[in-house]
Short mmCIF file of C-alpha atoms and ligand atoms in Angstrom, two decimals:
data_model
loop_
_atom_site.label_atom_id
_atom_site.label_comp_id
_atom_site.label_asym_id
_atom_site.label_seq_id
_atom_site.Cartn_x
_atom_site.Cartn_y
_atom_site.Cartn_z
CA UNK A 1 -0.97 11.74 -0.94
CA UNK A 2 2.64 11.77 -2.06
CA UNK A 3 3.11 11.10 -5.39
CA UNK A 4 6.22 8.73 -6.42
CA UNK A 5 8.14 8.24 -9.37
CA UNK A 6 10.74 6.03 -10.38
CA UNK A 7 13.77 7.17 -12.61
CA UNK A 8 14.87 4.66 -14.98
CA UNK A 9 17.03 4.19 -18.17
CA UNK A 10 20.28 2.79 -19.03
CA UNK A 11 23.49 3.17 -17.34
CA UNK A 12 25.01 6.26 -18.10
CA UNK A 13 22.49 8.25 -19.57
CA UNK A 14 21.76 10.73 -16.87
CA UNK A 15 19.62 9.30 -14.18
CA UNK A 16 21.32 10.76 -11.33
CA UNK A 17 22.14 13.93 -12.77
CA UNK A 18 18.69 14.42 -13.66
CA UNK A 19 17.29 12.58 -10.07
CA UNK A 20 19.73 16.09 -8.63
CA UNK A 21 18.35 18.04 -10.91
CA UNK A 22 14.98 17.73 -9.88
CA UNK A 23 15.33 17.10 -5.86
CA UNK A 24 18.34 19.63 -5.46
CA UNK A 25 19.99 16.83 -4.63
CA UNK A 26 23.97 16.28 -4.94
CA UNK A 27 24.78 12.74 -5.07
CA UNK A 28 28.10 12.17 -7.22
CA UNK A 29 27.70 11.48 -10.77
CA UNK A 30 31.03 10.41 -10.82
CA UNK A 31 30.18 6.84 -8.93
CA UNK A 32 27.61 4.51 -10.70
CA UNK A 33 24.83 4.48 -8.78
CA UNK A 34 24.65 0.25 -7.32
CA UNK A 35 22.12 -2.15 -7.23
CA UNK A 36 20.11 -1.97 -3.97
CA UNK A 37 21.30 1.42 -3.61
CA UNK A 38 18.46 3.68 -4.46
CA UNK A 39 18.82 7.51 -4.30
CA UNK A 40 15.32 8.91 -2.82
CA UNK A 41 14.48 12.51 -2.84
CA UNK A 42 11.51 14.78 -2.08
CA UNK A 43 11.05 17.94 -4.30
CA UNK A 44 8.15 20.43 -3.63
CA UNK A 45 6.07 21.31 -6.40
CA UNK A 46 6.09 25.25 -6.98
CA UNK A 47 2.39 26.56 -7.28
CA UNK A 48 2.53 30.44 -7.62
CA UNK A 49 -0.93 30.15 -6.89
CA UNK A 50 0.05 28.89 -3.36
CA UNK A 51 2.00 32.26 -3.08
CA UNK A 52 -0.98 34.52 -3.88
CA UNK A 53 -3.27 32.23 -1.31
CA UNK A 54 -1.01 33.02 1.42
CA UNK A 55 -0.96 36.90 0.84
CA UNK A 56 -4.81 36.73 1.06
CA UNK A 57 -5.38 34.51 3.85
CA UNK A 58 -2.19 35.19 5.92
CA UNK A 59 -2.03 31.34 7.38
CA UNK A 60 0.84 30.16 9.94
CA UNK A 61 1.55 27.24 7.35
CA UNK A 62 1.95 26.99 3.31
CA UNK A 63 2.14 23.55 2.59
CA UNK A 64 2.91 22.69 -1.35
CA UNK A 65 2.36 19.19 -2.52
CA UNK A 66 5.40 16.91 -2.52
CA UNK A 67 6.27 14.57 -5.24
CA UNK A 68 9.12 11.83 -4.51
CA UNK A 69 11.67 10.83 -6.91
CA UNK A 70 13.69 7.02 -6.72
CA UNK A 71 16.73 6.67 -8.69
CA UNK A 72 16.52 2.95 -8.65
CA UNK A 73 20.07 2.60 -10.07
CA UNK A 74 20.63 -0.44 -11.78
CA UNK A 75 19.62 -0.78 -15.12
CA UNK A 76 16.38 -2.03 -15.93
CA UNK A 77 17.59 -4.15 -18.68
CA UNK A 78 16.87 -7.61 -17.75
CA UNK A 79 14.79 -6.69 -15.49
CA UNK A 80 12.34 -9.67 -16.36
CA UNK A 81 14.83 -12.41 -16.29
CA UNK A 82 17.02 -11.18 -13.23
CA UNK A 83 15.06 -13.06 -10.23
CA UNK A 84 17.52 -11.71 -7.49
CA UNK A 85 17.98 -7.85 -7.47
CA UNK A 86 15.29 -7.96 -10.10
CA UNK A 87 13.23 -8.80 -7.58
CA UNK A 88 14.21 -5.94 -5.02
CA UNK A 89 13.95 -3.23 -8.32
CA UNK A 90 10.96 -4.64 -9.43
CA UNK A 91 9.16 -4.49 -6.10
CA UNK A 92 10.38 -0.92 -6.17
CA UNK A 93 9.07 0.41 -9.07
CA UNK A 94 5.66 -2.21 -8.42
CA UNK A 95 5.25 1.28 -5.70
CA UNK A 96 5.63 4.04 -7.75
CA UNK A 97 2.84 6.30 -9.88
CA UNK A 98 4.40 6.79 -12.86
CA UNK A 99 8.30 6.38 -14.75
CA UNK A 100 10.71 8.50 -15.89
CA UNK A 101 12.98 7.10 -18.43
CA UNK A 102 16.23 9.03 -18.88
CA UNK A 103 17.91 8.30 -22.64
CA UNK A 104 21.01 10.09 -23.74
CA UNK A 105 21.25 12.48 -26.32
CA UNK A 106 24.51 14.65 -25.33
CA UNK A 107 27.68 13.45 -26.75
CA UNK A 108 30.92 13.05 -24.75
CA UNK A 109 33.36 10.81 -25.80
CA UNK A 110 34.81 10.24 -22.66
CA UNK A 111 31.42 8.87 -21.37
CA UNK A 112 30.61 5.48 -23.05
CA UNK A 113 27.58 4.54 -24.56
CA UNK A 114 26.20 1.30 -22.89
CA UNK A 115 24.68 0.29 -25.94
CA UNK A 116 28.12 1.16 -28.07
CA UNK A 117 26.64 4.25 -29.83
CA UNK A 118 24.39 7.05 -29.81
CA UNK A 119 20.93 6.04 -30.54
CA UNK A 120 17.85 7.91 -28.84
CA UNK A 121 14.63 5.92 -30.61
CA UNK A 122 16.73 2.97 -30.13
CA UNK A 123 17.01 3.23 -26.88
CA UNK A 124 13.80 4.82 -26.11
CA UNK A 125 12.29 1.40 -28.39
CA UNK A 126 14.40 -0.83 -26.05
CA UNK A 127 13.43 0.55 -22.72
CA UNK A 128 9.83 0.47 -23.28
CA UNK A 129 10.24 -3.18 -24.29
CA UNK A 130 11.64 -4.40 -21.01
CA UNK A 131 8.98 -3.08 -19.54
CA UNK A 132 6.42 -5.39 -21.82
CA UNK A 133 8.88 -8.39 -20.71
CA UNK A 134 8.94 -7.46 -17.06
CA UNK A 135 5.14 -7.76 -17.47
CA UNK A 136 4.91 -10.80 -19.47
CA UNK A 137 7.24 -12.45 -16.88
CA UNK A 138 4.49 -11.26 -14.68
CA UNK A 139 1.63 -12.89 -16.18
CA UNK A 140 4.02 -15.91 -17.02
CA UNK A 141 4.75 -16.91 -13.35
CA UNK A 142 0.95 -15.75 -12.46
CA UNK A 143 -0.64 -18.14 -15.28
CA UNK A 144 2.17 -20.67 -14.19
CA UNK A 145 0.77 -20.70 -10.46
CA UNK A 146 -3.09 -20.64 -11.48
CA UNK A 147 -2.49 -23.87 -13.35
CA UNK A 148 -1.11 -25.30 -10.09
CA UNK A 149 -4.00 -23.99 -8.00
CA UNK A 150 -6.93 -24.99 -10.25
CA UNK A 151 -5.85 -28.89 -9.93
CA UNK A 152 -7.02 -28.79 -6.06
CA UNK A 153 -9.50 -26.08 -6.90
CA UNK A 154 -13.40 -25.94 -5.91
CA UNK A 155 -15.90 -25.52 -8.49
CA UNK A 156 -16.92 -21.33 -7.32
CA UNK A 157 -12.82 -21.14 -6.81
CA UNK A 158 -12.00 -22.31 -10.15
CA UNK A 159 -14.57 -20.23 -11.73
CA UNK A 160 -12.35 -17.04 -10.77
CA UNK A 161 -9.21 -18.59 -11.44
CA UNK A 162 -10.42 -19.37 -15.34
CA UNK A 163 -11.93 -15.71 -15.26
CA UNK A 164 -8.35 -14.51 -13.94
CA UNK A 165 -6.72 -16.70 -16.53
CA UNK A 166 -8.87 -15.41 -19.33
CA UNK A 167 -8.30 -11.80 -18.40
CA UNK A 168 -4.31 -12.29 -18.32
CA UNK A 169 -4.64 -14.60 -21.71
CA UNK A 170 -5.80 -11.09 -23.18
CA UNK A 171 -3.56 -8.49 -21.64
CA UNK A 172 -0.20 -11.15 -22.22
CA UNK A 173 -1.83 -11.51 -26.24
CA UNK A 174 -1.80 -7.41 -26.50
CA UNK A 175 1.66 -7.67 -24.92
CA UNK A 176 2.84 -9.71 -27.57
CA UNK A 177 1.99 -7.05 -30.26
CA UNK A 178 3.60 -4.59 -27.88
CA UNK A 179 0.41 -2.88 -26.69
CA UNK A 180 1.34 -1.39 -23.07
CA UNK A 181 -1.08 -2.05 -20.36
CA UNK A 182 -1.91 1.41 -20.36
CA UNK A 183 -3.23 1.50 -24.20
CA UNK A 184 -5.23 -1.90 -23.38
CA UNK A 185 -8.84 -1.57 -23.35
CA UNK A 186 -9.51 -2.78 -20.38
CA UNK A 187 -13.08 -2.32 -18.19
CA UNK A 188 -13.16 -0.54 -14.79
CA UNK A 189 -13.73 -4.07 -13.54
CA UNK A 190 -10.68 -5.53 -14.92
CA UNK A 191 -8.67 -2.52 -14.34
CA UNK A 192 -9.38 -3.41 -10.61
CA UNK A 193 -8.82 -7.25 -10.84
CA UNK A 194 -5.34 -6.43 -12.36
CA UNK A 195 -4.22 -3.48 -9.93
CA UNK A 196 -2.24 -6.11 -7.61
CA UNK A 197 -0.20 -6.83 -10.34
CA UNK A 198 1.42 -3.47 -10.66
CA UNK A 199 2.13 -3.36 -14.24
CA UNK A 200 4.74 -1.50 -15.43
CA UNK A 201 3.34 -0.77 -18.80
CA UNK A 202 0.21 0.21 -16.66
CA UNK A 203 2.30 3.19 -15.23
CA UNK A 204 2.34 6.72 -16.96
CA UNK A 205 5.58 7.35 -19.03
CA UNK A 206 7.61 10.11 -19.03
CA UNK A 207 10.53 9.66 -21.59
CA UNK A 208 13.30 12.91 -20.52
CA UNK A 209 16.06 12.93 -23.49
CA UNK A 210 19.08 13.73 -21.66
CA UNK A 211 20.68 16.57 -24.07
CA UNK A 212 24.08 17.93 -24.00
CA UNK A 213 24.56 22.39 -23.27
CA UNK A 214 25.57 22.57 -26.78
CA UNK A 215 22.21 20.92 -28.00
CA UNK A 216 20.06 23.78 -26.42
CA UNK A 217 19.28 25.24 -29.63
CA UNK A 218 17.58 22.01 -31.01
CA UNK A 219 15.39 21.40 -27.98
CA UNK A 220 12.16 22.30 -29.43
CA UNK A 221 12.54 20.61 -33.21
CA UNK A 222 13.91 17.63 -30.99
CA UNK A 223 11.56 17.08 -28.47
CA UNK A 224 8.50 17.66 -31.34
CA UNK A 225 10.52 14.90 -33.64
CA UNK A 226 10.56 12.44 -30.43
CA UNK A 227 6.94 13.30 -29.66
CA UNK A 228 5.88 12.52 -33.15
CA UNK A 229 7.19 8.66 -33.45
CA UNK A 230 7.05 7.85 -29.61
CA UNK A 231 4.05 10.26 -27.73
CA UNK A 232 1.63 7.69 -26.88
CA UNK A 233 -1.76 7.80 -24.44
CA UNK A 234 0.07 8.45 -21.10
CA UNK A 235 3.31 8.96 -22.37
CA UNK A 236 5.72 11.46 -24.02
CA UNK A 237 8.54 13.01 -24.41
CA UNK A 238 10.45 15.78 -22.55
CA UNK A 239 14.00 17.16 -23.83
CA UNK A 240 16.40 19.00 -21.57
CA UNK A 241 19.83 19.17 -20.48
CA UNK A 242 20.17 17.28 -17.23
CA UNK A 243 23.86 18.65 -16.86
CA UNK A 244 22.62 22.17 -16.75
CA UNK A 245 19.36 21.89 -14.87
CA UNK A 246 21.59 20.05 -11.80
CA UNK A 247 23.83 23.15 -11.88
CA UNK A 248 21.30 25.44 -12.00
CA UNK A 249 19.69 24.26 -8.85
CA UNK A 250 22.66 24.73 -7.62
CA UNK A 251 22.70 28.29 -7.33
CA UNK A 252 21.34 30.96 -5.67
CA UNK A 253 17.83 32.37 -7.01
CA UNK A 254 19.11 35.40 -8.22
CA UNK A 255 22.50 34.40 -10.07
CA UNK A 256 19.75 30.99 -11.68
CA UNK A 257 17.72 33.69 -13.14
CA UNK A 258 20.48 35.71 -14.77
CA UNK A 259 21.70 31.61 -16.24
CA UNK A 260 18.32 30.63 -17.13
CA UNK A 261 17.77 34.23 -19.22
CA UNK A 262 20.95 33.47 -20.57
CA UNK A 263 20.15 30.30 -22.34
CA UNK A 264 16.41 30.94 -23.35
CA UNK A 265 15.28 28.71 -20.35
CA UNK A 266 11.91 30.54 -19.87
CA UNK A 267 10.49 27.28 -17.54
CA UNK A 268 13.07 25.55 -15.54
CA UNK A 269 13.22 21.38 -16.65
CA UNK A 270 11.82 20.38 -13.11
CA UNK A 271 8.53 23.05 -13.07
CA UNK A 272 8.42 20.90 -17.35
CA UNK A 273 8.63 17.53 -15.43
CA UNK A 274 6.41 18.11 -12.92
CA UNK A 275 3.43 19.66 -14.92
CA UNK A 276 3.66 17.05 -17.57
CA UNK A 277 3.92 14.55 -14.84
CA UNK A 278 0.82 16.14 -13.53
CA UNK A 279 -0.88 15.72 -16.99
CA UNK A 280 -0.15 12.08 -17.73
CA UNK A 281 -1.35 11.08 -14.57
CA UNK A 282 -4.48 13.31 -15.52
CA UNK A 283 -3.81 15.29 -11.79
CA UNK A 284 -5.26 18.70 -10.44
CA UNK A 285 -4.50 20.75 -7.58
CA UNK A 286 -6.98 21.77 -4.55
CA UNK A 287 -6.09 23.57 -1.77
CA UNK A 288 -7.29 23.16 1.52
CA UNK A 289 -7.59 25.79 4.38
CA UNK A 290 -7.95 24.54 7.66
CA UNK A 291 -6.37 25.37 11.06
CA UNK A 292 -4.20 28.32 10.01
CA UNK A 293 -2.82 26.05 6.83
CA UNK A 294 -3.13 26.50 3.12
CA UNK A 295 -2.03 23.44 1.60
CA UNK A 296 -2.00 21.93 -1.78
CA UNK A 297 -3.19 18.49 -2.94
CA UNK A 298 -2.87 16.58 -6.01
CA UNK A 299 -6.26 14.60 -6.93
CA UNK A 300 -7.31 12.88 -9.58
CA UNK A 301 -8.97 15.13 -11.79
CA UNK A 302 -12.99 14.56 -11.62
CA UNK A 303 -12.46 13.48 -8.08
CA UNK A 304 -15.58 12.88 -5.67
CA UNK A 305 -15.33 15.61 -2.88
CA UNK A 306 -15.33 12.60 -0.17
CA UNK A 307 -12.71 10.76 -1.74
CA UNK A 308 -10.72 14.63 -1.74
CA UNK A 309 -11.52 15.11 1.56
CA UNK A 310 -10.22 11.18 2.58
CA UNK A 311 -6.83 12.03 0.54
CA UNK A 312 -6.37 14.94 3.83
CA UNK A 313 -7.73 12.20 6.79
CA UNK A 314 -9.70 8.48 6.14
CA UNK A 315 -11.79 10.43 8.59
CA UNK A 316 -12.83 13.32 6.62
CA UNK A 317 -13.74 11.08 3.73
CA UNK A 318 -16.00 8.60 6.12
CA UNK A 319 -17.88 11.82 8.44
CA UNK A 320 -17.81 13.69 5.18
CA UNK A 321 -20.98 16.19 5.14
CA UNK A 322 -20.24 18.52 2.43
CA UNK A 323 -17.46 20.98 1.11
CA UNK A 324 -17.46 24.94 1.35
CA UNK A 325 -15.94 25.29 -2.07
CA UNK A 326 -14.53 28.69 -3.83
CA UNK A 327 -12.70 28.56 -7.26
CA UNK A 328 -8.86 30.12 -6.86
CA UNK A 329 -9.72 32.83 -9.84
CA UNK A 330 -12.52 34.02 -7.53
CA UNK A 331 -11.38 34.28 -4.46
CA UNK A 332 -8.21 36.19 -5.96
CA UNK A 333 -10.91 38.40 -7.13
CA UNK A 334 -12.52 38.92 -3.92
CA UNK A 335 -9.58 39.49 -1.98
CA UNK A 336 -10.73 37.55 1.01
CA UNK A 337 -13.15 34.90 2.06
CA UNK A 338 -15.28 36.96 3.83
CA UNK A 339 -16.00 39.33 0.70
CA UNK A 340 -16.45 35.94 -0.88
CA UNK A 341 -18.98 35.06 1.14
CA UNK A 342 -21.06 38.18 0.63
CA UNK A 343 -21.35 38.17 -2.64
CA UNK A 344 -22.32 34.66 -2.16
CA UNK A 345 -19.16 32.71 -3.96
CA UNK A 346 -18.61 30.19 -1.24
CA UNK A 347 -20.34 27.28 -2.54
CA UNK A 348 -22.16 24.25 -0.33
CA UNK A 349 -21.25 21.43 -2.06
CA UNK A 350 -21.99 17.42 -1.49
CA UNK A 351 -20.95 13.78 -1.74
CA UNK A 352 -21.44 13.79 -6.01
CA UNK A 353 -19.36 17.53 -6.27
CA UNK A 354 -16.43 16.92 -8.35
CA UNK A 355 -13.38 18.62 -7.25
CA UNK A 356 -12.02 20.81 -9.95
CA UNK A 357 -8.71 22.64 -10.55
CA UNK A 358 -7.54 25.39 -8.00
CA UNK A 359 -10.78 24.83 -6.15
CA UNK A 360 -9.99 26.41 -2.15
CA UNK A 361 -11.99 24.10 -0.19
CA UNK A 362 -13.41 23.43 3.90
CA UNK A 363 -14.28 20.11 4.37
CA UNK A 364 -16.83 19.88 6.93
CA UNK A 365 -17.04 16.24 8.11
CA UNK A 366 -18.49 14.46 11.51
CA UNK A 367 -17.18 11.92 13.02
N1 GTP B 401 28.86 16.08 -21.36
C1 GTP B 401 27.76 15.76 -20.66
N2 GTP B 401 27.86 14.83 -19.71
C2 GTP B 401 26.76 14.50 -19.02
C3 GTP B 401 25.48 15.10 -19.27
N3 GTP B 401 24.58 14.54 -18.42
C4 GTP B 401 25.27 13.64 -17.69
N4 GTP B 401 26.59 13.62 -18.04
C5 GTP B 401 27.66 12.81 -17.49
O1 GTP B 401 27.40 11.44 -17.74
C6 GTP B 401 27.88 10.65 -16.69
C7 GTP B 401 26.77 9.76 -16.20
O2 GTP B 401 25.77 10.56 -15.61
P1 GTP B 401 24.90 10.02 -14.39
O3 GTP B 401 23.91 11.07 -14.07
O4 GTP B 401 25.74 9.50 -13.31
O5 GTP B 401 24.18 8.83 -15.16
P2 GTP B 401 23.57 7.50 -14.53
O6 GTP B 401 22.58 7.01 -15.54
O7 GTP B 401 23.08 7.76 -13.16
O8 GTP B 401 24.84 6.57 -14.54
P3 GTP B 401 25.18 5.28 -13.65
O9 GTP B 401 24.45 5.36 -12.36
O10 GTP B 401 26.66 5.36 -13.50
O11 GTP B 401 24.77 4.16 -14.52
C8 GTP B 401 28.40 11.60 -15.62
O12 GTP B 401 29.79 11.68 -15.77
C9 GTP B 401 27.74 12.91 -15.98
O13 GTP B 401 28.50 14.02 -15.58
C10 GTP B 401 25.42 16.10 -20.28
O14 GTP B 401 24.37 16.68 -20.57
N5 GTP B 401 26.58 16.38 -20.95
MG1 MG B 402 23.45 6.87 -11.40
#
């Protein structure tokens, strides 16, 4: 499983310095990044834990878990009335797990604001409501087409259609009040019935305020003041300085660590983004060892060991027979499995075992 998110925000706030900043990537800041031109990027999550796996188990392969990163480009303003482009950006971000809107905070004069001035609730306010009208575009042209369908409609077919309709009467009505899908109390059952659609609102938010080098100081009273008016279930608020993060990557380990010491960085931006990303989409790490590989993976967290196993091969998950299971903390402790096994820490688990956080597991599986 590769998780996927999708940078958005409005034009010139940052989205491609921060889209290098967290994929090492170096695509020129200078040029506006087009419609239709997505950047796409691959960054590997760092796990020290992976580190200290490998010295104990001495595999061929150390495999860390992956997360993509699509700098859709064009500016998701509109995004609910523009039926061309719109329809290309909104298909893209339909795909990914969560968003990452990028608002500006730094100040440079020579940089324009799109919005004609500096204004980070504003913008944060605005963003987050084209996402409600991209959605209640969705449910418009859904609603639009039931009405069409029910006229030639069977009685068991209409039946669903007037259950569909009811469902999206609701979600479009909490909408309106600007209630994200996310925040809507919705059942397991309807959560399914709507997962086609893709909402946007559905979708984890992470809000990154873009700050300038000279803002470092403020980072913590900022981000808190953010947090406190726009934190939300499944979303919040990250500040750091794009700028400085791209640079940093940049360089070479040993010069980074003399910058980041420099300017109080104690956690670089990307490890930030990637464990808060890991937290609103309520993720956990396992690590497999199998065929001379440790490798992490990112699960749900509460995860059925089948499903865990199916997220490594569909095959696992159907000829799943159980799970040899050992926590990280004591395996570390042991030293190796074998010692493990002795004092009798490898645990048998089955189908109903929930896969926890830094669990080292063998799936054993038939098929
Ligand atoms: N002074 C300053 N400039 C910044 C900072 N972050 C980004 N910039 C500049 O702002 C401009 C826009 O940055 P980009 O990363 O290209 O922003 P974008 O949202 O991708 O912009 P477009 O794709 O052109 O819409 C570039 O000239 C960056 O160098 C910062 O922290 N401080
Ligand atoms: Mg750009």
């Amino acid at each position: 499983m590769n998780i996927e998110f999708g940078i958005i925000g409005l034009p010139q706030s940052g989205r491609t310095t921060i889209f290098n900043a967290l994929t090492g990537g170096s695509v020129d800041t200078a040029k506006h990044t087009r419609e239709g031109a997505a950047h796409i990027g691959v960054t590997r999550v760092s796990d020290p834990r992976l580190e200290v796996l490998t010295d104990i188990l001495h595999p061929e392969k150390t495999v860390p878990v992956s997360v993509s990163y699509v700098d859709i480009g064009a500016s998701v303003k509109g995004l609910a009335e523009d039926k061309g482009i719109g329809g290309q950006l909104l298909s893209q971000l339909s795909r990914v797990d969560a968003l990452i809107n990028v608002v500006r905070v730094f100040d440079d004069e020579r940089i324009p604001h799109s919005e004609g001035s500096l204004d980070v609730d504003r913008d944060i306010t605005t963003m987050s409501l084209e996402l409600v009208f991209s959605d209640l575009a969705i449910i418009e042209r859904r609603l639009g087409r039931i009405e069409v369908s029910m006229k030639a409609a069977k009685q068991a077919e209409r039946q669903t259609y007037l259950h569909e309709q009811e469902l999206l009467g609701k979600i479009k009505a909490s909408l309106e009040k600007d209630i994200p899908v996310r925040e809507q109390d919705l059942t397991p059952e309807e959560t399914r019935m709507i997962s086609n659609f893709q909402f946007l609102t559905g979708k984890p938010l992470l809000v990154v305020a873009n700050i300038g080098e000279e803002q470092l100081s403020d980072v913590v009273s900022l981000e808190d003041r953010l947090n406190s008016v726009h934190a939300r279930p499944q979303c919040c608020v990250i500040a750091l300085c794009g700028k400085l993060e791209m640079e940093l990557t940049q360089l070479d380990d040993e010069t980074r660590e003399t910058w980041r010491a420099e300017f109080d960085l104690t956690e670089s931006g990307l490890d930030r983004v990637v464990r808060l990303s890991y937290e609103l989409l309520g993720l956990v790490s396992f690590f497999s060892i199998a065929s001379n590989e440790v490798r992490a993976w990112p699960v749900r967290a509460g995860t059925e060991a089948p499903v865990a196993a199916g997220k490594i091969h569909t095959d696992m998950e159907r000829g799943f027979i159980r799970a040899e299971v050992i926590s990280y903390d004591d395996l570390v402790r042991c030293g190796a499995i074998a010692e493990a096994r002795r004092k009798g820490l490898l645990r048998m688990e089955g189908k109903s075992y929930r896969v926890q956080d830094g669990d080292v597991i063998t799936f054993l599986f038939n098929v």
